[in-house]
Amino acid sequence: MFSTLTPQILRDATAGTGDTPFGDLPEWDLSDLYPSEDAPELERDLTWLENACADFAQTYQGKLADLDAAGMLDCVLAYEKIEMIGGRIMSFAGLRYYQETTDADRAQFFQNCQEQITVFTAPLVFFSLEVNRIDDAVLDSWFADNADLARYKPVFDRLRAMRPYQLSDELEQFLHDKSSVGASAWNTLFDETVAGLMFTVNGEERGLEATANLLTEHDRATRQAASEEIARVLGENIKIFSRVHNTLAKEKAIEDQWRNMPSPQTGRHLSNHVEPEVVEALRNAVVDAYPRLSHRYYELKRKWLGLDRMQVWDRNAPLPMEDDKLVNWPEAEKIVMDAYADFDPRMAEIAKPFFTDGWIDAGVKPGKAPGAFAHPTVTDAHPYVMLNYLGKPRDVMTLAHELGHGVHQVLAAEQGEMLSSTPLTLAETASVFGEMLTFRKLLSEAKTPEEKKVMLAGKVEDMINTVVRQIAFYDFECKLHDARAEGELTPDDINALWMSVQAESLGEAFDFMEGYETFWSYIPHFVHSPFYVYAYAFGDGLVNALYAVYEEGDADFQEKYFEMLKAGGSKHHKELLAPFGLDASDPNFWAKGLSMIEGFIDELVAME
């Protein structure tokens, strides 16, 4: 899933996005993938991919069950090479598109690549279907006979987890063939619509990212103006967003029904390799903690701001004693790199090329996709990080977060293409841990009680956004998909579902302005990755528990931590957490994670 906004000429790592109050910002150098969109290397790989897919099908279709262990290993390695080349092409096309989603040539190039690869890989659909028809005894004998093949057992386990939900070969082929004009086409419409939105606040026109940044300004009138302008523009486009969500939810429901999936969330749980009861325990623990976390904190903040009632534009407002100092890019880099090096010099060494070799695109530019991400590309290349850096302290934490993803992806790459990808529930581990390292370092260097209070409050707000807000988003998605199963939803219907989770999660401190009911419409996770959002809360709770082990002084913690990141997707969460004495299926696990947030709030109360 991609989307891009990008200038016509890609500049190298040393090129900036122009003078800003926070310095010259880096841009991607995508030449590590391909020199350009018309490069001979790209044409070579497209030709190779087409032929390799056809050859793979001719060699193996209808014959998997008759292979021996060595033959199946050859098959898996051939499949892995196909995934590598296809992933490289789509990474290049997608990252270019994300740089400038409103550029027609980039959008066309991305769509053409997507359609070509869908056609080329159509002959591969048989692979997972045939694997799932092989007897367990045959698979077990293969793994016993060949240690190199046994390394891929997690891949087979994940494929076979889908066995109960597998359709006929013909239907699976149909779903594959139409994929480029199904959900992915609606994703592209959503991305291009959001990237093209413009907002006018105080006489200045901005994109969504820059306008949302105004919600963290000291001046309350500016925050209010930005909120009302976001509401106005989203309201004008709400029919498009409603159509996208209605269509995608219905398409998902149809496929889930054909597959006999027991719930809309089942597919996400399977892809995350996590049991539904573990997610339910997480969700219930967080909802039960709302009064102790978000409700309690926002009451404190309401008093600090001197308000009788808070409005939604006050939620991310800075505290009165917080200064407006911007953090320039070199300073942000030093803060994060020092925090990483203090934990383990190896971590900083892995992170260094992101800054020096064009692996980060940091500037806010017209048409650029909003938000931030770390994309792993393929295991014989390297990850790329996208930011929309505006110099706020939260942007420094976002850098620490996405760089953590990048470090994780670099370490996991040694597993190879089919085993490196980490389930979403564990994919947030290194990112949230990187944030925590950066926060703890800054907190230890705070010079005054006021500075410490501002830092603690900022961290609590980030954790509430990561845990409370994301579980509220998850509940909204659950309600949306359940309601769509009963029929078409109007924009007002979806607005009402959104508001049903807002007061519950945020608490009594807030009033909600007219128009806030549309703020669900620009959140990309609902469109690109249904039910993704609980992974953030999962990751935060997991890291809080991990960090508690670290603080307790486990002498081997760093080694265990690096081994966990290197494992990528080769191990289940139970196996990865066991060396730390942790178990996500234990209800007390989530209580341990949430208690860290509660402890920070206790510190803030004690400072009153």
PDB file of N, CA and C in Angstrom, residues 510-591:
ATOM      1  N   PHE A 510     -14.187  17.466  28.508  1.00  0.00           N
ATOM      2  CA  PHE A 510     -14.299  18.008  27.158  1.00  0.00           C
ATOM      3  C   PHE A 510     -15.726  18.347  26.745  1.00  0.00           C
ATOM      4  N   ASP A 511     -15.815  19.412  25.946  1.00  0.00           N
ATOM      5  CA  ASP A 511     -16.948  19.639  25.056  1.00  0.00           C
ATOM      6  C   ASP A 511     -16.452  19.343  23.642  1.00  0.00           C
ATOM      7  N   PHE A 512     -17.381  19.072  22.739  1.00  0.00           N
ATOM      8  CA  PHE A 512     -17.004  18.717  21.370  1.00  0.00           C
ATOM      9  C   PHE A 512     -17.659  19.675  20.397  1.00  0.00           C
ATOM     10  N   MET A 513     -16.827  20.414  19.683  1.00  0.00           N
ATOM     11  CA  MET A 513     -17.336  21.427  18.772  1.00  0.00           C
ATOM     12  C   MET A 513     -18.129  20.790  17.630  1.00  0.00           C
ATOM     13  N   GLU A 514     -18.994  21.589  17.041  1.00  0.00           N
ATOM     14  CA  GLU A 514     -19.705  21.139  15.855  1.00  0.00           C
ATOM     15  C   GLU A 514     -18.683  20.927  14.723  1.00  0.00           C
ATOM     16  N   GLY A 515     -18.739  19.798  14.091  1.00  0.00           N
ATOM     17  CA  GLY A 515     -17.812  19.462  13.023  1.00  0.00           C
ATOM     18  C   GLY A 515     -16.787  18.427  13.429  1.00  0.00           C
ATOM     19  N   TYR A 516     -16.559  18.268  14.745  1.00  0.00           N
ATOM     20  CA  TYR A 516     -15.577  17.286  15.188  1.00  0.00           C
ATOM     21  C   TYR A 516     -16.019  15.871  14.835  1.00  0.00           C
ATOM     22  N   GLU A 517     -17.311  15.717  14.628  1.00  0.00           N
ATOM     23  CA  GLU A 517     -17.825  14.377  14.311  1.00  0.00           C
ATOM     24  C   GLU A 517     -17.288  13.828  12.993  1.00  0.00           C
ATOM     25  N   THR A 518     -16.682  14.684  12.159  1.00  0.00           N
ATOM     26  CA  THR A 518     -16.139  14.220  10.869  1.00  0.00           C
ATOM     27  C   THR A 518     -14.663  13.837  10.938  1.00  0.00           C
ATOM     28  N   PHE A 519     -14.033  13.951  12.105  1.00  0.00           N
ATOM     29  CA  PHE A 519     -12.573  13.799  12.175  1.00  0.00           C
ATOM     30  C   PHE A 519     -12.102  12.358  11.977  1.00  0.00           C
ATOM     31  N   TRP A 520     -13.022  11.417  11.914  1.00  0.00           N
ATOM     32  CA  TRP A 520     -12.657  10.040  11.559  1.00  0.00           C
ATOM     33  C   TRP A 520     -12.184   9.936  10.123  1.00  0.00           C
ATOM     34  N   SER A 521     -12.587  10.894   9.296  1.00  0.00           N
ATOM     35  CA  SER A 521     -12.539  10.690   7.851  1.00  0.00           C
ATOM     36  C   SER A 521     -11.134  10.722   7.257  1.00  0.00           C
ATOM     37  N   TYR A 522     -10.167  11.359   7.939  1.00  0.00           N
ATOM     38  CA  TYR A 522      -8.839  11.477   7.331  1.00  0.00           C
ATOM     39  C   TYR A 522      -7.828  10.489   7.917  1.00  0.00           C
ATOM     40  N   ILE A 523      -8.262   9.606   8.806  1.00  0.00           N
ATOM     41  CA  ILE A 523      -7.325   8.674   9.457  1.00  0.00           C
ATOM     42  C   ILE A 523      -7.028   7.518   8.510  1.00  0.00           C
ATOM     43  N   PRO A 524      -5.775   7.392   8.035  1.00  0.00           N
ATOM     44  CA  PRO A 524      -5.485   6.446   6.951  1.00  0.00           C
ATOM     45  C   PRO A 524      -5.577   4.979   7.346  1.00  0.00           C
ATOM     46  N   HIS A 525      -5.349   4.668   8.619  1.00  0.00           N
ATOM     47  CA  HIS A 525      -5.337   3.261   9.018  1.00  0.00           C
ATOM     48  C   HIS A 525      -6.682   2.581   8.782  1.00  0.00           C
ATOM     49  N   PHE A 526      -7.773   3.322   8.965  1.00  0.00           N
ATOM     50  CA  PHE A 526      -9.089   2.733   8.752  1.00  0.00           C
ATOM     51  C   PHE A 526      -9.257   2.274   7.305  1.00  0.00           C
ATOM     52  N   VAL A 527      -8.575   2.957   6.395  1.00  0.00           N
ATOM     53  CA  VAL A 527      -8.701   2.675   4.961  1.00  0.00           C
ATOM     54  C   VAL A 527      -7.677   1.633   4.521  1.00  0.00           C
ATOM     55  N   HIS A 528      -6.425   1.855   4.874  1.00  0.00           N
ATOM     56  CA  HIS A 528      -5.344   0.996   4.392  1.00  0.00           C
ATOM     57  C   HIS A 528      -5.249  -0.337   5.129  1.00  0.00           C
ATOM     58  N   SER A 529      -5.488  -0.328   6.427  1.00  0.00           N
ATOM     59  CA  SER A 529      -5.230  -1.515   7.254  1.00  0.00           C
ATOM     60  C   SER A 529      -6.292  -1.648   8.338  1.00  0.00           C
ATOM     61  N   PRO A 530      -7.462  -2.158   7.977  1.00  0.00           N
ATOM     62  CA  PRO A 530      -8.539  -2.285   8.980  1.00  0.00           C
ATOM     63  C   PRO A 530      -8.059  -2.993  10.245  1.00  0.00           C
ATOM     64  N   PHE A 531      -8.371  -2.399  11.379  1.00  0.00           N
ATOM     65  CA  PHE A 531      -8.062  -2.926  12.710  1.00  0.00           C
ATOM     66  C   PHE A 531      -6.564  -2.925  13.027  1.00  0.00           C
ATOM     67  N   TYR A 532      -5.793  -2.209  12.230  1.00  0.00           N
ATOM     68  CA  TYR A 532      -4.353  -2.051  12.513  1.00  0.00           C
ATOM     69  C   TYR A 532      -4.133  -1.409  13.871  1.00  0.00           C
ATOM     70  N   VAL A 533      -5.021  -0.485  14.242  1.00  0.00           N
ATOM     71  CA  VAL A 533      -4.714   0.473  15.308  1.00  0.00           C
ATOM     72  C   VAL A 533      -4.438  -0.170  16.658  1.00  0.00           C
ATOM     73  N   TYR A 534      -5.020  -1.350  16.934  1.00  0.00           N
ATOM     74  CA  TYR A 534      -4.747  -1.933  18.248  1.00  0.00           C
ATOM     75  C   TYR A 534      -3.282  -2.312  18.402  1.00  0.00           C
ATOM     76  N   ALA A 535      -2.566  -2.446  17.269  1.00  0.00           N
ATOM     77  CA  ALA A 535      -1.141  -2.781  17.346  1.00  0.00           C
ATOM     78  C   ALA A 535      -0.355  -1.699  18.079  1.00  0.00           C
ATOM     79  N   TYR A 536      -0.775  -0.436  17.973  1.00  0.00           N
ATOM     80  CA  TYR A 536      -0.081   0.631  18.690  1.00  0.00           C
ATOM     81  C   TYR A 536      -0.202   0.434  20.194  1.00  0.00           C
ATOM     82  N   ALA A 537      -1.423   0.156  20.653  1.00  0.00           N
ATOM     83  CA  ALA A 537      -1.626  -0.072  22.084  1.00  0.00           C
ATOM     84  C   ALA A 537      -0.906  -1.331  22.540  1.00  0.00           C
ATOM     85  N   PHE A 538      -0.935  -2.367  21.700  1.00  0.00           N
ATOM     86  CA  PHE A 538      -0.219  -3.609  22.000  1.00  0.00           C
ATOM     87  C   PHE A 538       1.269  -3.307  22.172  1.00  0.00           C
ATOM     88  N   GLY A 539       1.826  -2.560  21.208  1.00  0.00           N
ATOM     89  CA  GLY A 539       3.249  -2.235  21.243  1.00  0.00           C
ATOM     90  C   GLY A 539       3.625  -1.386  22.444  1.00  0.00           C
ATOM     91  N   ASP A 540       2.777  -0.415  22.797  1.00  0.00           N
ATOM     92  CA  ASP A 540       3.082   0.453  23.926  1.00  0.00           C
ATOM     93  C   ASP A 540       3.057  -0.336  25.227  1.00  0.00           C
ATOM     94  N   GLY A 541       2.026  -1.174  25.389  1.00  0.00           N
ATOM     95  CA  GLY A 541       1.947  -1.995  26.595  1.00  0.00           C
ATOM     96  C   GLY A 541       3.116  -2.956  26.692  1.00  0.00           C
ATOM     97  N   LEU A 542       3.480  -3.538  25.561  1.00  0.00           N
ATOM     98  CA  LEU A 542       4.596  -4.482  25.529  1.00  0.00           C
ATOM     99  C   LEU A 542       5.901  -3.771  25.905  1.00  0.00           C
ATOM    100  N   VAL A 543       6.120  -2.595  25.334  1.00  0.00           N
ATOM    101  CA  VAL A 543       7.370  -1.873  25.608  1.00  0.00           C
ATOM    102  C   VAL A 543       7.414  -1.380  27.047  1.00  0.00           C
ATOM    103  N   ASN A 544       6.281  -0.936  27.575  1.00  0.00           N
ATOM    104  CA  ASN A 544       6.266  -0.508  28.970  1.00  0.00           C
ATOM    105  C   ASN A 544       6.681  -1.654  29.891  1.00  0.00           C
ATOM    106  N   ALA A 545       6.170  -2.853  29.596  1.00  0.00           N
ATOM    107  CA  ALA A 545       6.556  -4.024  30.388  1.00  0.00           C
ATOM    108  C   ALA A 545       8.031  -4.362  30.172  1.00  0.00           C
ATOM    109  N   LEU A 546       8.484  -4.273  28.913  1.00  0.00           N
ATOM    110  CA  LEU A 546       9.904  -4.520  28.608  1.00  0.00           C
ATOM    111  C   LEU A 546      10.808  -3.521  29.328  1.00  0.00           C
ATOM    112  N   TYR A 547      10.409  -2.254  29.286  1.00  0.00           N
ATOM    113  CA  TYR A 547      11.252  -1.219  29.887  1.00  0.00           C
ATOM    114  C   TYR A 547      11.345  -1.410  31.399  1.00  0.00           C
ATOM    115  N   ALA A 548      10.276  -1.908  32.003  1.00  0.00           N
ATOM    116  CA  ALA A 548      10.314  -2.189  33.442  1.00  0.00           C
ATOM    117  C   ALA A 548      11.362  -3.257  33.738  1.00  0.00           C
ATOM    118  N   VAL A 549      11.457  -4.266  32.867  1.00  0.00           N
ATOM    119  CA  VAL A 549      12.496  -5.296  33.026  1.00  0.00           C
ATOM    120  C   VAL A 549      13.884  -4.667  32.878  1.00  0.00           C
ATOM    121  N   TYR A 550      14.033  -3.774  31.906  1.00  0.00           N
ATOM    122  CA  TYR A 550      15.305  -3.080  31.675  1.00  0.00           C
ATOM    123  C   TYR A 550      15.706  -2.268  32.908  1.00  0.00           C
ATOM    124  N   GLU A 551      14.743  -1.545  33.478  1.00  0.00           N
ATOM    125  CA  GLU A 551      15.026  -0.716  34.641  1.00  0.00           C
ATOM    126  C   GLU A 551      15.369  -1.551  35.876  1.00  0.00           C
ATOM    127  N   GLU A 552      14.859  -2.779  35.898  1.00  0.00           N
ATOM    128  CA  GLU A 552      15.148  -3.665  37.024  1.00  0.00           C
ATOM    129  C   GLU A 552      16.584  -4.174  36.979  1.00  0.00           C
ATOM    130  N   GLY A 553      17.298  -3.922  35.861  1.00  0.00           N
ATOM    131  CA  GLY A 553      18.722  -4.198  35.806  1.00  0.00           C
ATOM    132  C   GLY A 553      19.101  -5.558  35.275  1.00  0.00           C
ATOM    133  N   ASP A 554      18.321  -6.111  34.355  1.00  0.00           N
ATOM    134  CA  ASP A 554      18.678  -7.374  33.711  1.00  0.00           C
ATOM    135  C   ASP A 554      20.015  -7.193  32.981  1.00  0.00           C
ATOM    136  N   ALA A 555      21.030  -7.922  33.426  1.00  0.00           N
ATOM    137  CA  ALA A 555      22.392  -7.722  32.891  1.00  0.00           C
ATOM    138  C   ALA A 555      22.497  -8.069  31.415  1.00  0.00           C
ATOM    139  N   ASP A 556      21.662  -8.964  30.949  1.00  0.00           N
ATOM    140  CA  ASP A 556      21.722  -9.400  29.547  1.00  0.00           C
ATOM    141  C   ASP A 556      20.642  -8.747  28.687  1.00  0.00           C
ATOM    142  N   PHE A 557      20.040  -7.677  29.189  1.00  0.00           N
ATOM    143  CA  PHE A 557      18.876  -7.124  28.503  1.00  0.00           C
ATOM    144  C   PHE A 557      19.194  -6.731  27.067  1.00  0.00           C
ATOM    145  N   GLN A 558      20.304  -5.998  26.855  1.00  0.00           N
ATOM    146  CA  GLN A 558      20.623  -5.530  25.507  1.00  0.00           C
ATOM    147  C   GLN A 558      20.765  -6.693  24.529  1.00  0.00           C
ATOM    148  N   GLU A 559      21.453  -7.756  24.952  1.00  0.00           N
ATOM    149  CA  GLU A 559      21.627  -8.904  24.060  1.00  0.00           C
ATOM    150  C   GLU A 559      20.279  -9.548  23.741  1.00  0.00           C
ATOM    151  N   LYS A 560      19.447  -9.712  24.751  1.00  0.00           N
ATOM    152  CA  LYS A 560      18.114 -10.300  24.539  1.00  0.00           C
ATOM    153  C   LYS A 560      17.282  -9.412  23.617  1.00  0.00           C
ATOM    154  N   TYR A 561      17.416  -8.100  23.817  1.00  0.00           N
ATOM    155  CA  TYR A 561      16.644  -7.154  23.010  1.00  0.00           C
ATOM    156  C   TYR A 561      17.048  -7.237  21.544  1.00  0.00           C
ATOM    157  N   PHE A 562      18.344  -7.246  21.278  1.00  0.00           N
ATOM    158  CA  PHE A 562      18.809  -7.339  19.892  1.00  0.00           C
ATOM    159  C   PHE A 562      18.397  -8.669  19.263  1.00  0.00           C
ATOM    160  N   GLU A 563      18.444  -9.736  20.017  1.00  0.00           N
ATOM    161  CA  GLU A 563      18.020 -11.039  19.489  1.00  0.00           C
ATOM    162  C   GLU A 563      16.533 -11.022  19.155  1.00  0.00           C
ATOM    163  N   MET A 564      15.743 -10.344  19.974  1.00  0.00           N
ATOM    164  CA  MET A 564      14.309 -10.235  19.697  1.00  0.00           C
ATOM    165  C   MET A 564      14.071  -9.488  18.392  1.00  0.00           C
ATOM    166  N   LEU A 565      14.784  -8.381  18.176  1.00  0.00           N
ATOM    167  CA  LEU A 565      14.606  -7.607  16.941  1.00  0.00           C
ATOM    168  C   LEU A 565      15.106  -8.383  15.728  1.00  0.00           C
ATOM    169  N   LYS A 566      16.211  -9.095  15.889  1.00  0.00           N
ATOM    170  CA  LYS A 566      16.759  -9.878  14.774  1.00  0.00           C
ATOM    171  C   LYS A 566      15.821 -10.995  14.347  1.00  0.00           C
ATOM    172  N   ALA A 567      14.967 -11.456  15.244  1.00  0.00           N
ATOM    173  CA  ALA A 567      14.076 -12.579  14.935  1.00  0.00           C
ATOM    174  C   ALA A 567      13.043 -12.222  13.879  1.00  0.00           C
ATOM    175  N   GLY A 568      12.747 -10.924  13.718  1.00  0.00           N
ATOM    176  CA  GLY A 568      11.747 -10.532  12.723  1.00  0.00           C
ATOM    177  C   GLY A 568      10.439 -11.255  12.947  1.00  0.00           C
ATOM    178  N   GLY A 569       9.953 -11.921  11.901  1.00  0.00           N
ATOM    179  CA  GLY A 569       8.697 -12.658  12.004  1.00  0.00           C
ATOM    180  C   GLY A 569       8.892 -14.149  12.155  1.00  0.00           C
ATOM    181  N   SER A 570      10.068 -14.559  12.628  1.00  0.00           N
ATOM    182  CA  SER A 570      10.373 -15.991  12.699  1.00  0.00           C
ATOM    183  C   SER A 570       9.890 -16.643  13.988  1.00  0.00           C
ATOM    184  N   LYS A 571       9.412 -15.832  14.955  1.00  0.00           N
ATOM    185  CA  LYS A 571       8.970 -16.400  16.234  1.00  0.00           C
ATOM    186  C   LYS A 571       7.659 -15.771  16.673  1.00  0.00           C
ATOM    187  N   HIS A 572       6.881 -16.522  17.436  1.00  0.00           N
ATOM    188  CA  HIS A 572       5.620 -16.066  18.016  1.00  0.00           C
ATOM    189  C   HIS A 572       5.910 -15.153  19.209  1.00  0.00           C
ATOM    190  N   HIS A 573       4.936 -14.289  19.538  1.00  0.00           N
ATOM    191  CA  HIS A 573       5.183 -13.330  20.619  1.00  0.00           C
ATOM    192  C   HIS A 573       5.497 -14.027  21.943  1.00  0.00           C
ATOM    193  N   LYS A 574       4.918 -15.193  22.195  1.00  0.00           N
ATOM    194  CA  LYS A 574       5.223 -15.916  23.436  1.00  0.00           C
ATOM    195  C   LYS A 574       6.709 -16.291  23.506  1.00  0.00           C
ATOM    196  N   GLU A 575       7.237 -16.769  22.386  1.00  0.00           N
ATOM    197  CA  GLU A 575       8.634 -17.181  22.325  1.00  0.00           C
ATOM    198  C   GLU A 575       9.572 -15.981  22.445  1.00  0.00           C
ATOM    199  N   LEU A 576       9.196 -14.861  21.840  1.00  0.00           N
ATOM    200  CA  LEU A 576      10.051 -13.674  21.874  1.00  0.00           C
ATOM    201  C   LEU A 576      10.111 -13.040  23.258  1.00  0.00           C
ATOM    202  N   LEU A 577       8.995 -13.075  23.986  1.00  0.00           N
ATOM    203  CA  LEU A 577       8.938 -12.407  25.282  1.00  0.00           C
ATOM    204  C   LEU A 577       9.412 -13.291  26.437  1.00  0.00           C
ATOM    205  N   ALA A 578       9.449 -14.602  26.205  1.00  0.00           N
ATOM    206  CA  ALA A 578       9.811 -15.529  27.279  1.00  0.00           C
ATOM    207  C   ALA A 578      11.164 -15.220  27.927  1.00  0.00           C
ATOM    208  N   PRO A 579      12.220 -14.852  27.142  1.00  0.00           N
ATOM    209  CA  PRO A 579      13.514 -14.564  27.796  1.00  0.00           C
ATOM    210  C   PRO A 579      13.458 -13.402  28.789  1.00  0.00           C
ATOM    211  N   PHE A 580      12.448 -12.557  28.655  1.00  0.00           N
ATOM    212  CA  PHE A 580      12.302 -11.415  29.566  1.00  0.00           C
ATOM    213  C   PHE A 580      11.356 -11.731  30.727  1.00  0.00           C
ATOM    214  N   GLY A 581      10.841 -12.958  30.766  1.00  0.00           N
ATOM    215  CA  GLY A 581       9.888 -13.329  31.816  1.00  0.00           C
ATOM    216  C   GLY A 581       8.520 -12.714  31.619  1.00  0.00           C
ATOM    217  N   LEU A 582       8.152 -12.417  30.370  1.00  0.00           N
ATOM    218  CA  LEU A 582       6.887 -11.763  30.066  1.00  0.00           C
ATOM    219  C   LEU A 582       6.003 -12.673  29.214  1.00  0.00           C
ATOM    220  N   ASP A 583       4.683 -12.479  29.325  1.00  0.00           N
ATOM    221  CA  ASP A 583       3.722 -13.284  28.575  1.00  0.00           C
ATOM    222  C   ASP A 583       2.490 -12.434  28.300  1.00  0.00           C
ATOM    223  N   ALA A 584       2.263 -12.086  27.021  1.00  0.00           N
ATOM    224  CA  ALA A 584       1.154 -11.193  26.657  1.00  0.00           C
ATOM    225  C   ALA A 584      -0.209 -11.833  26.880  1.00  0.00           C
ATOM    226  N   SER A 585      -0.267 -13.146  27.029  1.00  0.00           N
ATOM    227  CA  SER A 585      -1.551 -13.799  27.277  1.00  0.00           C
ATOM    228  C   SER A 585      -1.952 -13.744  28.749  1.00  0.00           C
ATOM    229  N   ASP A 586      -1.035 -13.289  29.604  1.00  0.00           N
ATOM    230  CA  ASP A 586      -1.314 -13.120  31.030  1.00  0.00           C
ATOM    231  C   ASP A 586      -2.000 -11.767  31.229  1.00  0.00           C
ATOM    232  N   PRO A 587      -3.227 -11.752  31.789  1.00  0.00           N
ATOM    233  CA  PRO A 587      -3.923 -10.462  31.985  1.00  0.00           C
ATOM    234  C   PRO A 587      -3.098  -9.447  32.768  1.00  0.00           C
ATOM    235  N   ASN A 588      -2.242  -9.926  33.665  1.00  0.00           N
ATOM    236  CA  ASN A 588      -1.417  -9.003  34.444  1.00  0.00           C
ATOM    237  C   ASN A 588      -0.371  -8.287  33.594  1.00  0.00           C
ATOM    238  N   PHE A 589      -0.080  -8.862  32.427  1.00  0.00           N
ATOM    239  CA  PHE A 589       0.889  -8.237  31.528  1.00  0.00           C
ATOM    240  C   PHE A 589       0.434  -6.837  31.140  1.00  0.00           C
ATOM    241  N   TRP A 590      -0.815  -6.695  30.753  1.00  0.00           N
ATOM    242  CA  TRP A 590      -1.329  -5.396  30.318  1.00  0.00           C
ATOM    243  C   TRP A 590      -1.430  -4.429  31.491  1.00  0.00           C
ATOM    244  N   ALA A 591      -1.777  -4.949  32.679  1.00  0.00           N
ATOM    245  CA  ALA A 591      -1.841  -4.090  33.855  1.00  0.00           C
ATOM    246  C   ALA A 591      -0.467  -3.508  34.166  1.00  0.00           C
TER     247      ALA A 591
END
